[in-house]
mmCIF file of C-alpha atoms (C1' of nucleotides) in Angstrom:
data_model
loop_
_atom_site.group_PDB
_atom_site.id
_atom_site.type_symbol
_atom_site.label_atom_id
_atom_site.label_comp_id
_atom_site.label_asym_id
_atom_site.label_seq_id
_atom_site.Cartn_x
_atom_site.Cartn_y
_atom_site.Cartn_z
ATOM 1 C CA UNK A 255 58.503 110.982 -67.957
ATOM 2 C CA UNK A 256 59.998 107.869 -69.423
ATOM 3 C CA UNK A 257 58.429 104.507 -69.797
ATOM 4 C CA UNK A 258 60.612 102.466 -72.086
ATOM 5 C CA UNK A 259 62.016 98.994 -72.501
ATOM 6 C CA UNK A 260 63.944 99.403 -69.282
ATOM 7 C CA UNK A 261 60.872 99.639 -67.092
ATOM 8 C CA UNK A 262 59.021 97.048 -69.129
ATOM 9 C CA UNK A 263 61.937 94.614 -68.810
ATOM 10 C CA UNK A 264 62.019 95.126 -65.072
ATOM 11 C CA UNK A 265 58.314 94.456 -64.622
ATOM 12 C CA UNK A 266 58.455 91.458 -66.954
ATOM 13 C CA UNK A 267 61.408 89.996 -65.066
ATOM 14 C CA UNK A 268 59.713 90.527 -61.709
ATOM 15 C CA UNK A 269 56.591 88.859 -62.993
ATOM 16 C CA UNK A 270 58.702 85.935 -64.199
ATOM 17 C CA UNK A 271 60.131 85.713 -60.684
ATOM 18 C CA UNK A 272 56.666 85.722 -59.200
ATOM 19 C CA UNK A 273 55.635 82.923 -61.545
ATOM 20 C CA UNK A 274 58.693 80.696 -61.121
ATOM 21 C CA UNK A 275 60.220 81.604 -57.801
ATOM 22 C CA UNK A 276 57.816 79.899 -55.489
ATOM 23 C CA UNK A 277 60.179 77.095 -54.487
ATOM 24 C CA UNK A 278 63.797 77.833 -55.217
ATOM 25 C CA UNK A 279 65.516 81.017 -56.334
ATOM 26 C CA UNK A 280 65.399 81.801 -60.044
ATOM 27 C CA UNK A 281 68.629 82.508 -61.927
ATOM 28 C CA UNK A 282 68.903 85.462 -64.250
ATOM 29 C CA UNK A 283 70.003 83.027 -66.964
ATOM 30 C CA UNK A 284 66.569 81.407 -66.769
ATOM 31 C CA UNK A 285 64.766 84.723 -66.944
ATOM 32 C CA UNK A 286 67.019 85.776 -69.786
ATOM 33 C CA UNK A 287 66.124 82.768 -71.913
ATOM 34 C CA UNK A 288 62.425 82.795 -71.099
ATOM 35 C CA UNK A 289 61.914 86.516 -71.617
ATOM 36 C CA UNK A 290 64.527 87.246 -74.280
ATOM 37 C CA UNK A 291 66.338 89.836 -72.233
ATOM 38 C CA UNK A 292 70.140 90.161 -72.282
ATOM 39 C CA UNK A 293 71.702 88.589 -69.192
ATOM 40 C CA UNK A 294 74.084 91.445 -68.555
ATOM 41 C CA UNK A 295 71.308 93.956 -68.838
ATOM 42 C CA UNK A 296 69.215 91.949 -66.393
ATOM 43 C CA UNK A 297 72.103 92.034 -63.948
ATOM 44 C CA UNK A 298 72.131 95.803 -64.056
ATOM 45 C CA UNK A 299 68.403 96.006 -63.543
ATOM 46 C CA UNK A 300 68.476 93.545 -60.662
ATOM 47 C CA UNK A 301 71.213 95.528 -58.963
ATOM 48 C CA UNK A 302 68.698 98.375 -58.761
ATOM 49 C CA UNK A 303 65.816 96.137 -57.762
ATOM 50 C CA UNK A 304 67.973 94.738 -54.996
ATOM 51 C CA UNK A 305 69.015 98.181 -53.790
ATOM 52 C CA UNK A 306 65.321 99.049 -53.621
ATOM 53 C CA UNK A 307 64.668 95.944 -51.570
ATOM 54 C CA UNK A 308 62.286 94.369 -54.064
ATOM 55 C CA UNK A 309 64.317 91.183 -54.473
ATOM 56 C CA UNK A 310 66.839 89.250 -52.418
ATOM 57 C CA UNK A 311 69.640 87.166 -53.845
ATOM 58 C CA UNK A 312 71.289 83.822 -53.143
ATOM 59 C CA UNK A 313 74.819 83.505 -54.445
ATOM 60 C CA UNK A 314 76.641 80.438 -55.673
ATOM 61 C CA UNK A 315 75.424 77.456 -57.696
ATOM 62 C CA UNK A 316 71.684 76.898 -57.459
ATOM 63 C CA UNK A 317 71.343 80.503 -56.392
ATOM 64 C CA UNK A 318 69.360 83.289 -57.967
ATOM 65 C CA UNK A 319 66.733 85.783 -56.962
ATOM 66 C CA UNK A 320 63.552 85.709 -54.964
ATOM 67 C CA UNK A 321 60.932 88.341 -54.370
ATOM 68 C CA UNK A 322 61.762 90.009 -51.084
ATOM 69 C CA UNK A 323 58.125 89.685 -49.991
ATOM 70 C CA UNK A 324 54.804 88.369 -51.222
ATOM 71 C CA UNK A 325 53.627 89.242 -54.717
ATOM 72 C CA UNK A 326 50.625 90.944 -53.177
ATOM 73 C CA UNK A 327 52.942 93.438 -51.507
ATOM 74 C CA UNK A 328 54.932 94.434 -54.595
ATOM 75 C CA UNK A 329 53.394 96.936 -56.981
ATOM 76 C CA UNK A 330 54.235 97.783 -60.547
ATOM 77 C CA UNK A 331 54.881 101.429 -59.674
ATOM 78 C CA UNK A 332 57.590 100.401 -57.214
ATOM 79 C CA UNK A 333 59.371 98.350 -59.846
ATOM 80 C CA UNK A 334 59.372 101.144 -62.387
ATOM 81 C CA UNK A 335 60.466 103.660 -59.811
ATOM 82 C CA UNK A 336 63.337 101.381 -58.868
ATOM 83 C CA UNK A 337 64.859 101.225 -62.350
ATOM 84 C CA UNK A 338 63.535 104.387 -63.953
ATOM 85 C CA UNK A 339 64.040 106.800 -61.118
ATOM 86 C CA UNK A 340 60.578 108.218 -61.635
ATOM 87 C CA UNK A 341 57.384 108.257 -63.674
ATOM 88 C CA UNK A 342 57.020 111.965 -63.032
ATOM 89 C CA UNK A 343 55.640 113.806 -66.057
ATOM 90 C CA UNK A 344 56.686 117.320 -65.084
ATOM 91 C CA UNK A 345 59.827 118.876 -66.482
ATOM 92 C CA UNK A 346 60.878 120.238 -63.118
ATOM 93 C CA UNK A 347 60.521 116.989 -61.201
ATOM 94 C CA UNK A 348 57.744 118.451 -59.119
ATOM 95 C CA UNK A 349 59.712 121.391 -57.760
ATOM 96 C CA UNK A 350 57.524 123.897 -59.625
ATOM 97 C CA UNK A 351 60.414 126.103 -60.769
ATOM 98 C CA UNK A 352 59.874 125.245 -64.416
ATOM 99 C CA UNK A 353 60.086 128.752 -65.872
ATOM 100 C CA UNK A 354 62.917 130.892 -64.558
ATOM 101 C CA UNK A 355 62.281 129.832 -60.999
ATOM 102 C CA UNK A 356 58.530 130.163 -61.237
ATOM 103 C CA UNK A 357 55.841 127.689 -62.115
ATOM 104 C CA UNK A 358 55.173 127.213 -65.840
ATOM 105 C CA UNK A 359 51.804 127.382 -67.579
ATOM 106 C CA UNK A 360 51.192 123.663 -67.724
ATOM 107 C CA UNK A 361 52.831 122.552 -64.500
ATOM 108 C CA UNK A 362 49.596 121.561 -62.808
ATOM 109 C CA UNK A 363 48.481 119.500 -65.763
ATOM 110 C CA UNK A 364 51.642 117.383 -65.623
ATOM 111 C CA UNK A 365 51.329 117.024 -61.890
ATOM 112 C CA UNK A 366 47.815 115.707 -62.298
ATOM 113 C CA UNK A 367 48.921 113.286 -65.008
ATOM 114 C CA UNK A 368 51.829 112.006 -62.913
ATOM 115 C CA UNK A 369 49.469 111.446 -60.038
ATOM 116 C CA UNK A 370 47.113 109.560 -62.325
ATOM 117 C CA UNK A 371 49.775 107.258 -63.747
ATOM 118 C CA UNK A 372 51.352 106.630 -60.394
ATOM 119 C CA UNK A 373 48.116 105.737 -58.721
ATOM 120 C CA UNK A 374 47.174 103.412 -61.572
ATOM 121 C CA UNK A 375 50.472 101.541 -61.391
ATOM 122 C CA UNK A 376 50.432 101.582 -57.600
ATOM 123 C CA UNK A 377 47.165 99.710 -57.630
ATOM 124 C CA UNK A 378 48.491 96.729 -59.545
ATOM 125 C CA UNK A 379 50.428 94.081 -57.640
ATOM 126 C CA UNK A 380 52.448 91.204 -59.044
ATOM 127 C CA UNK A 381 49.951 88.833 -57.454
ATOM 128 C CA UNK A 382 47.151 90.444 -59.445
ATOM 129 C CA UNK A 383 49.110 90.015 -62.652
ATOM 130 C CA UNK A 384 49.896 86.387 -61.866
ATOM 131 C CA UNK A 385 46.194 85.756 -61.365
ATOM 132 C CA UNK A 386 45.281 86.983 -64.846
ATOM 133 C CA UNK A 387 44.269 84.294 -67.239
ATOM 134 C CA UNK A 388 46.278 85.601 -70.186
ATOM 135 C CA UNK A 389 49.435 85.802 -68.072
ATOM 136 C CA UNK A 390 48.979 82.172 -67.088
ATOM 137 C CA UNK A 391 48.706 81.024 -70.681
ATOM 138 C CA UNK A 392 51.585 83.123 -71.984
ATOM 139 C CA UNK A 393 53.751 81.814 -69.169
ATOM 140 C CA UNK A 394 52.855 78.238 -70.056
ATOM 141 C CA UNK A 395 53.858 78.890 -73.657
ATOM 142 C CA UNK A 396 57.196 80.350 -72.549
ATOM 143 C CA UNK A 397 57.934 77.401 -70.266
ATOM 144 C CA UNK A 398 57.298 74.943 -73.067
ATOM 145 C CA UNK A 399 59.619 76.821 -75.381
ATOM 146 C CA UNK A 400 62.590 77.245 -73.069
ATOM 147 C CA UNK A 401 62.845 73.916 -71.238
ATOM 148 C CA UNK A 402 62.521 71.309 -73.954
ATOM 149 C CA UNK A 403 65.569 69.341 -72.783
ATOM 150 C CA UNK A 404 65.760 66.923 -69.826
ATOM 151 C CA UNK A 405 62.919 65.627 -67.721
ATOM 152 C CA UNK A 406 59.738 64.142 -69.090
ATOM 153 C CA UNK A 407 58.260 66.044 -71.998
ATOM 154 C CA UNK A 408 54.945 67.704 -71.418
ATOM 155 C CA UNK A 409 52.171 67.162 -73.896
ATOM 156 C CA UNK A 410 52.363 70.777 -74.979
ATOM 157 C CA UNK A 411 55.852 70.233 -76.376
ATOM 158 C CA UNK A 412 55.148 67.448 -78.852
ATOM 159 C CA UNK B 56 56.067 105.759 -74.218
ATOM 160 C CA UNK B 57 57.616 109.156 -74.222
ATOM 161 C CA UNK B 58 56.412 112.243 -72.518
ATOM 162 C CA UNK B 59 59.198 114.755 -72.591
ATOM 163 C CA UNK B 60 59.867 118.413 -73.142
ATOM 164 C CA UNK B 61 58.650 118.087 -76.707
ATOM 165 C CA UNK B 62 55.087 117.195 -75.766
ATOM 166 C CA UNK B 63 55.096 119.638 -72.877
ATOM 167 C CA UNK B 64 56.287 122.459 -75.133
ATOM 168 C CA UNK B 65 53.570 121.665 -77.634
ATOM 169 C CA UNK B 66 50.802 121.738 -75.049
ATOM 170 C CA UNK B 67 52.204 124.890 -73.468
ATOM 171 C CA UNK B 68 52.379 126.636 -76.835
ATOM 172 C CA UNK B 69 48.856 125.597 -77.738
ATOM 173 C CA UNK B 70 47.609 126.868 -74.406
ATOM 174 C CA UNK B 71 49.386 130.155 -75.066
ATOM 175 C CA UNK B 72 47.564 130.316 -78.397
ATOM 176 C CA UNK B 73 44.261 129.658 -76.686
ATOM 177 C CA UNK B 74 44.972 132.448 -74.221
ATOM 178 C CA UNK B 75 46.218 135.078 -76.684
ATOM 179 C CA UNK B 76 44.763 134.152 -80.050
ATOM 180 C CA UNK B 77 41.225 135.293 -79.566
ATOM 181 C CA UNK B 78 41.520 138.322 -81.845
ATOM 182 C CA UNK B 79 44.454 138.181 -84.219
ATOM 183 C CA UNK B 80 46.896 135.389 -84.999
ATOM 184 C CA UNK B 81 49.777 134.910 -82.592
ATOM 185 C CA UNK B 82 53.351 134.826 -83.894
ATOM 186 C CA UNK B 83 55.748 132.151 -82.809
ATOM 187 C CA UNK B 84 58.126 134.928 -81.760
ATOM 188 C CA UNK B 85 55.569 135.991 -79.148
ATOM 189 C CA UNK B 86 55.096 132.471 -77.877
ATOM 190 C CA UNK B 87 58.846 131.999 -77.841
ATOM 191 C CA UNK B 88 59.424 135.006 -75.609
ATOM 192 C CA UNK B 89 56.493 134.342 -73.298
ATOM 193 C CA UNK B 90 57.150 130.642 -72.806
ATOM 194 C CA UNK B 91 60.940 130.528 -73.146
ATOM 195 C CA UNK B 92 60.917 128.081 -76.014
ATOM 196 C CA UNK B 93 63.387 128.320 -78.901
ATOM 197 C CA UNK B 94 61.770 129.871 -81.976
ATOM 198 C CA UNK B 95 63.217 127.356 -84.395
ATOM 199 C CA UNK B 96 62.075 124.490 -82.242
ATOM 200 C CA UNK B 97 58.600 125.965 -82.085
ATOM 201 C CA UNK B 98 58.548 126.143 -85.876
ATOM 202 C CA UNK B 99 59.217 122.430 -86.074
ATOM 203 C CA UNK B 100 56.540 121.626 -83.551
ATOM 204 C CA UNK B 101 53.996 123.847 -85.302
ATOM 205 C CA UNK B 102 54.718 122.167 -88.618
ATOM 206 C CA UNK B 103 53.426 118.976 -87.004
ATOM 207 C CA UNK B 104 50.526 120.663 -85.282
ATOM 208 C CA UNK B 105 49.533 122.151 -88.623
ATOM 209 C CA UNK B 106 49.812 118.816 -90.414
ATOM 210 C CA UNK B 107 47.493 117.398 -87.763
ATOM 211 C CA UNK B 108 45.055 120.205 -88.367
ATOM 212 C CA UNK B 109 45.219 121.591 -84.851
ATOM 213 C CA UNK B 110 46.298 125.074 -85.929
ATOM 214 C CA UNK B 111 46.009 127.179 -89.050
ATOM 215 C CA UNK B 112 48.538 129.745 -90.152
ATOM 216 C CA UNK B 113 48.530 133.217 -91.667
ATOM 217 C CA UNK B 114 51.691 134.163 -93.524
ATOM 218 C CA UNK B 115 53.268 137.564 -93.912
ATOM 219 C CA UNK B 116 53.584 140.479 -91.477
ATOM 220 C CA UNK B 117 50.958 140.462 -88.774
ATOM 221 C CA UNK B 118 50.514 136.771 -89.418
ATOM 222 C CA UNK B 119 50.906 133.877 -87.062
ATOM 223 C CA UNK B 120 48.880 130.938 -85.854
ATOM 224 C CA UNK B 121 45.346 130.367 -84.668
ATOM 225 C CA UNK B 122 43.644 127.349 -83.227
ATOM 226 C CA UNK B 123 41.905 125.571 -86.061
ATOM 227 C CA UNK B 124 38.756 125.267 -83.976
ATOM 228 C CA UNK B 125 37.404 126.180 -80.563
ATOM 229 C CA UNK B 126 39.486 125.413 -77.479
ATOM 230 C CA UNK B 127 36.697 123.168 -76.259
ATOM 231 C CA UNK B 128 37.274 120.919 -79.267
ATOM 232 C CA UNK B 129 41.023 120.477 -78.890
ATOM 233 C CA UNK B 130 42.262 117.978 -76.350
ATOM 234 C CA UNK B 131 45.656 117.528 -74.766
ATOM 235 C CA UNK B 132 45.955 113.968 -76.068
ATOM 236 C CA UNK B 133 45.616 115.199 -79.640
ATOM 237 C CA UNK B 134 48.427 117.698 -79.176
ATOM 238 C CA UNK B 135 50.801 115.137 -77.720
ATOM 239 C CA UNK B 136 49.916 112.616 -80.386
ATOM 240 C CA UNK B 137 50.636 115.231 -83.039
ATOM 241 C CA UNK B 138 54.220 115.892 -81.964
ATOM 242 C CA UNK B 139 55.115 112.702 -80.152
ATOM 243 C CA UNK B 140 53.628 110.186 -82.522
ATOM 244 C CA UNK B 141 52.088 108.286 -79.622
ATOM 245 C CA UNK B 142 51.624 107.941 -75.891
ATOM 246 C CA UNK B 143 51.478 104.201 -76.276
ATOM 247 C CA UNK B 144 53.228 102.394 -73.435
ATOM 248 C CA UNK B 145 53.686 99.033 -75.122
ATOM 249 C CA UNK B 146 56.952 98.082 -76.779
ATOM 250 C CA UNK B 147 55.225 96.687 -79.826
ATOM 251 C CA UNK B 148 53.053 99.707 -80.527
ATOM 252 C CA UNK B 149 49.948 97.694 -79.823
ATOM 253 C CA UNK B 150 50.573 95.016 -82.432
ATOM 254 C CA UNK B 151 51.027 92.336 -79.776
ATOM 255 C CA UNK B 152 54.050 90.705 -81.445
ATOM 256 C CA UNK B 153 56.372 91.699 -78.631
ATOM 257 C CA UNK B 154 58.151 88.383 -78.150
ATOM 258 C CA UNK B 155 59.240 86.640 -81.327
ATOM 259 C CA UNK B 156 55.952 87.339 -83.032
ATOM 260 C CA UNK B 157 53.836 86.448 -80.040
ATOM 261 C CA UNK B 158 52.454 88.523 -77.219
ATOM 262 C CA UNK B 159 54.840 89.129 -74.287
ATOM 263 C CA UNK B 160 54.084 88.532 -70.621
ATOM 264 C CA UNK B 161 53.254 92.107 -69.763
ATOM 265 C CA UNK B 162 51.622 93.252 -72.978
ATOM 266 C CA UNK B 163 48.168 93.610 -71.509
ATOM 267 C CA UNK B 164 49.417 95.660 -68.601
ATOM 268 C CA UNK B 165 50.966 98.236 -70.937
ATOM 269 C CA UNK B 166 47.841 98.277 -73.055
ATOM 270 C CA UNK B 167 45.773 99.060 -70.006
ATOM 271 C CA UNK B 168 48.175 101.788 -68.954
ATOM 272 C CA UNK B 169 48.175 103.367 -72.413
ATOM 273 C CA UNK B 170 44.416 103.339 -72.399
ATOM 274 C CA UNK B 171 44.413 104.993 -68.991
ATOM 275 C CA UNK B 172 46.809 107.768 -69.954
ATOM 276 C CA UNK B 173 45.122 108.401 -73.248
ATOM 277 C CA UNK B 174 41.671 108.638 -71.789
ATOM 278 C CA UNK B 175 42.910 111.004 -69.084
ATOM 279 C CA UNK B 176 44.545 113.328 -71.597
ATOM 280 C CA UNK B 177 41.622 112.991 -73.996
ATOM 281 C CA UNK B 178 39.309 114.338 -71.333
ATOM 282 C CA UNK B 179 41.150 117.629 -70.933
ATOM 283 C CA UNK B 180 40.476 120.380 -73.470
ATOM 284 C CA UNK B 181 42.368 123.627 -73.929
ATOM 285 C CA UNK B 182 39.215 125.455 -72.872
ATOM 286 C CA UNK B 183 39.222 123.607 -69.561
ATOM 287 C CA UNK B 184 42.852 124.556 -68.993
ATOM 288 C CA UNK B 185 42.165 128.199 -69.847
ATOM 289 C CA UNK B 186 39.372 128.215 -67.272
ATOM 290 C CA UNK B 187 41.643 127.128 -64.438
ATOM 291 C CA UNK B 188 42.408 129.807 -61.941
ATOM 292 C CA UNK B 189 46.127 129.066 -61.689
ATOM 293 C CA UNK B 190 46.520 129.186 -65.468
ATOM 294 C CA UNK B 191 44.930 132.628 -65.509
ATOM 295 C CA UNK B 192 47.305 133.986 -62.930
ATOM 296 C CA UNK B 193 50.429 132.439 -64.447
ATOM 297 C CA UNK B 194 49.433 133.861 -67.810
ATOM 298 C CA UNK B 195 48.972 137.328 -66.332
ATOM 299 C CA UNK B 196 52.464 137.117 -64.838
ATOM 300 C CA UNK B 197 53.931 136.104 -68.198
ATOM 301 C CA UNK B 198 52.177 138.935 -70.031
ATOM 302 C CA UNK B 199 53.482 141.482 -67.570
ATOM 303 C CA UNK B 200 57.019 140.210 -68.001
ATOM 304 C CA UNK B 201 57.123 140.086 -71.782
ATOM 305 C CA UNK B 202 55.232 143.181 -72.942
ATOM 306 C CA UNK B 203 56.387 146.012 -70.697
ATOM 307 C CA UNK B 204 56.967 148.382 -73.652
ATOM 308 C CA UNK B 205 54.504 150.231 -75.905
ATOM 309 C CA UNK B 206 50.738 150.517 -75.780
ATOM 310 C CA UNK B 207 48.657 151.530 -72.793
ATOM 311 C CA UNK B 208 49.589 149.661 -69.671
ATOM 312 C CA UNK B 209 46.993 147.345 -68.316
ATOM 313 C CA UNK B 210 46.144 147.559 -64.639
ATOM 314 C CA UNK B 211 47.798 144.206 -64.073
ATOM 315 C CA UNK B 212 51.152 145.647 -65.080
ATOM 316 C CA UNK B 213 51.395 148.535 -62.623
ATOM 317 C "C1'" DA C 11 88.835 71.928 -57.184
ATOM 318 C "C1'" DT C 12 85.084 73.049 -60.229
ATOM 319 C "C1'" DT C 13 81.575 75.474 -61.473
ATOM 320 C "C1'" DA C 14 77.268 78.085 -61.339
ATOM 321 C "C1'" DA C 15 75.744 81.802 -59.976
ATOM 322 C "C1'" DA C 16 75.648 86.784 -58.199
ATOM 323 C "C1'" DC C 17 78.046 91.006 -58.400
ATOM 324 C "C1'" DC C 18 80.796 94.880 -60.331
ATOM 325 C "C1'" DT C 19 82.875 98.399 -63.574
ATOM 326 C "C1'" DA C 20 83.681 100.381 -67.743
ATOM 327 C "C1'" DC C 21 82.780 100.895 -72.332
ATOM 328 C "C1'" DT C 22 79.912 101.466 -76.755
ATOM 329 C "C1'" DA C 23 76.406 101.793 -80.559
ATOM 330 C "C1'" DA C 24 72.112 103.534 -81.665
ATOM 331 C "C1'" DA C 25 68.383 106.451 -80.977
ATOM 332 C "C1'" DT C 26 66.248 110.484 -79.470
ATOM 333 C "C1'" DT C 27 65.883 115.055 -77.924
ATOM 334 C "C1'" DA C 28 66.477 119.732 -78.069
ATOM 335 C "C1'" DC C 29 68.407 122.984 -80.528
ATOM 336 C "C1'" DT C 30 71.022 125.861 -84.214
ATOM 337 C "C1'" DA C 31 71.907 127.608 -88.806
ATOM 338 C "C1'" DG C 32 70.700 129.251 -92.908
ATOM 339 C "C1'" DG C 33 67.964 129.605 -95.983
ATOM 340 C "C1'" DT C 34 62.869 130.411 -99.170
ATOM 341 C "C1'" DT C 35 58.419 132.122 -99.674
ATOM 342 C "C1'" DT C 36 54.408 134.905 -98.642
ATOM 343 C "C1'" DT C 37 52.173 139.212 -97.844
ATOM 344 C "C1'" DA C 38 50.948 143.656 -95.229
ATOM 345 C "C1'" DG C 39 52.135 148.305 -95.211
ATOM 346 C "C1'" DC C 40 54.662 152.125 -96.888
ATOM 347 C "C1'" DG D 1426 57.543 148.046 -106.086
ATOM 348 C "C1'" DC D 1427 60.348 147.748 -101.740
ATOM 349 C "C1'" DT D 1428 60.878 146.365 -97.099
ATOM 350 C "C1'" DA D 1429 60.232 143.647 -93.442
ATOM 351 C "C1'" DA D 1430 57.691 140.405 -90.673
ATOM 352 C "C1'" DA D 1431 56.243 136.355 -90.519
ATOM 353 C "C1'" DA D 1432 55.586 131.314 -91.935
ATOM 354 C "C1'" DC D 1433 57.896 127.527 -93.887
ATOM 355 C "C1'" DC D 1434 61.722 124.294 -94.999
ATOM 356 C "C1'" DT D 1435 66.094 121.387 -94.700
ATOM 357 C "C1'" DA D 1436 70.095 119.910 -92.742
ATOM 358 C "C1'" DG D 1437 73.055 119.500 -89.208
ATOM 359 C "C1'" DT D 1438 74.712 118.765 -84.219
ATOM 360 C "C1'" DA D 1439 75.626 118.333 -79.141
ATOM 361 C "C1'" DA D 1440 73.932 116.133 -75.235
ATOM 362 C "C1'" DT D 1441 71.513 112.559 -73.219
ATOM 363 C "C1'" DT D 1442 69.607 108.153 -72.685
ATOM 364 C "C1'" DT D 1443 68.923 103.510 -73.767
ATOM 365 C "C1'" DA D 1444 70.169 99.026 -74.436
ATOM 366 C "C1'" DG D 1445 73.655 96.208 -74.622
ATOM 367 C "C1'" DT D 1446 78.683 94.188 -74.484
ATOM 368 C "C1'" DA D 1447 82.964 92.863 -72.319
ATOM 369 C "C1'" DG D 1448 85.592 91.245 -68.900
ATOM 370 C "C1'" DG D 1449 86.241 90.585 -64.906
ATOM 371 C "C1'" DT D 1450 85.632 89.220 -59.031
ATOM 372 C "C1'" DT D 1451 83.449 86.890 -55.433
ATOM 373 C "C1'" DT D 1452 80.518 83.381 -53.226
ATOM 374 C "C1'" DA D 1453 79.150 78.839 -52.201
ATOM 375 C "C1'" DA D 1454 77.152 74.151 -53.595
ATOM 376 C "C1'" DT D 1455 78.873 69.798 -55.195
#
DNA sequence: ATTAAACCTACTAAATTACTAGGTTTTAGC
DNA sequence: GCTAAAACCTAGTAATTTAGTAGGTTTAAT
């Protein structure tokens, strides 16, 4: 099983989309500057998210990405699956041929763990994350930091 | 977070110890042949397990390793921690300075997940694994395969 | 026509994993 | 005491993955 920066970036970016994409599409450049993730790397991740039908894109100036459906219908597990292939903890990928074609001593343990992790992450939607108080305040901090130019200044910026 | 062959090998080897180490110490050569794990690699893993006081060793001929305490007092999480450093799912290792010294958008999510995984694996002892029916039968199969020579045959081998 | 954006492909540096090689030290048994 | 079985130790290495860079093309708003 792998749960590294890749999956964390993907979830973070999707959450950014959920927070900012309510009106118009959000460009990867915006996400990149708000979340400190390399633009090119984001492009690669979003190619996978798009293939997995989690986001839809609008090309050309003013374009960007939108969630393909409501934040209450997109779950963290789906995002990680999309970029990480799997959160499976077994060595055999669930095929149970871990030791010379037969099941290994600890196969069932890893199956149980995979199940556990998957069901935990499947129970958390983007909408639930958006609703969290700490997410709200961190997002506000990020907005203040990355859009200091143009438009009226908010109080938080002075 | 990482959960790869390394952690799986360690848990498998420890379970092998729990199954076979009731009377005399078990050599890594035995574990290696039963579980198909490279001997040298096992040595490296056991160096860590020993440093974490999960096993004790007996040197010289007839020597090997024993669990340092009862199988009901050794938990899967401890074994994985010993060889893997951590099952933490955050990028910052829990220090909450993920984004330029401040907490990142998804920090709390990964904290929750880490907590979840750790408490799951902390609740499973070697003794509980030994008691599982499927572990018993897989172990019997492995014994039959790797000790066909010498000594009186057990009923399970004919 | 410009330009902002998605979209695409190939490459690369760093890290990690899984493993090998080649020792030394300890100690039981002869 | 000698031999051999075992732990113990250090260094290296091939393969894989991650995270990121580079350098484009295509699309479409203005």
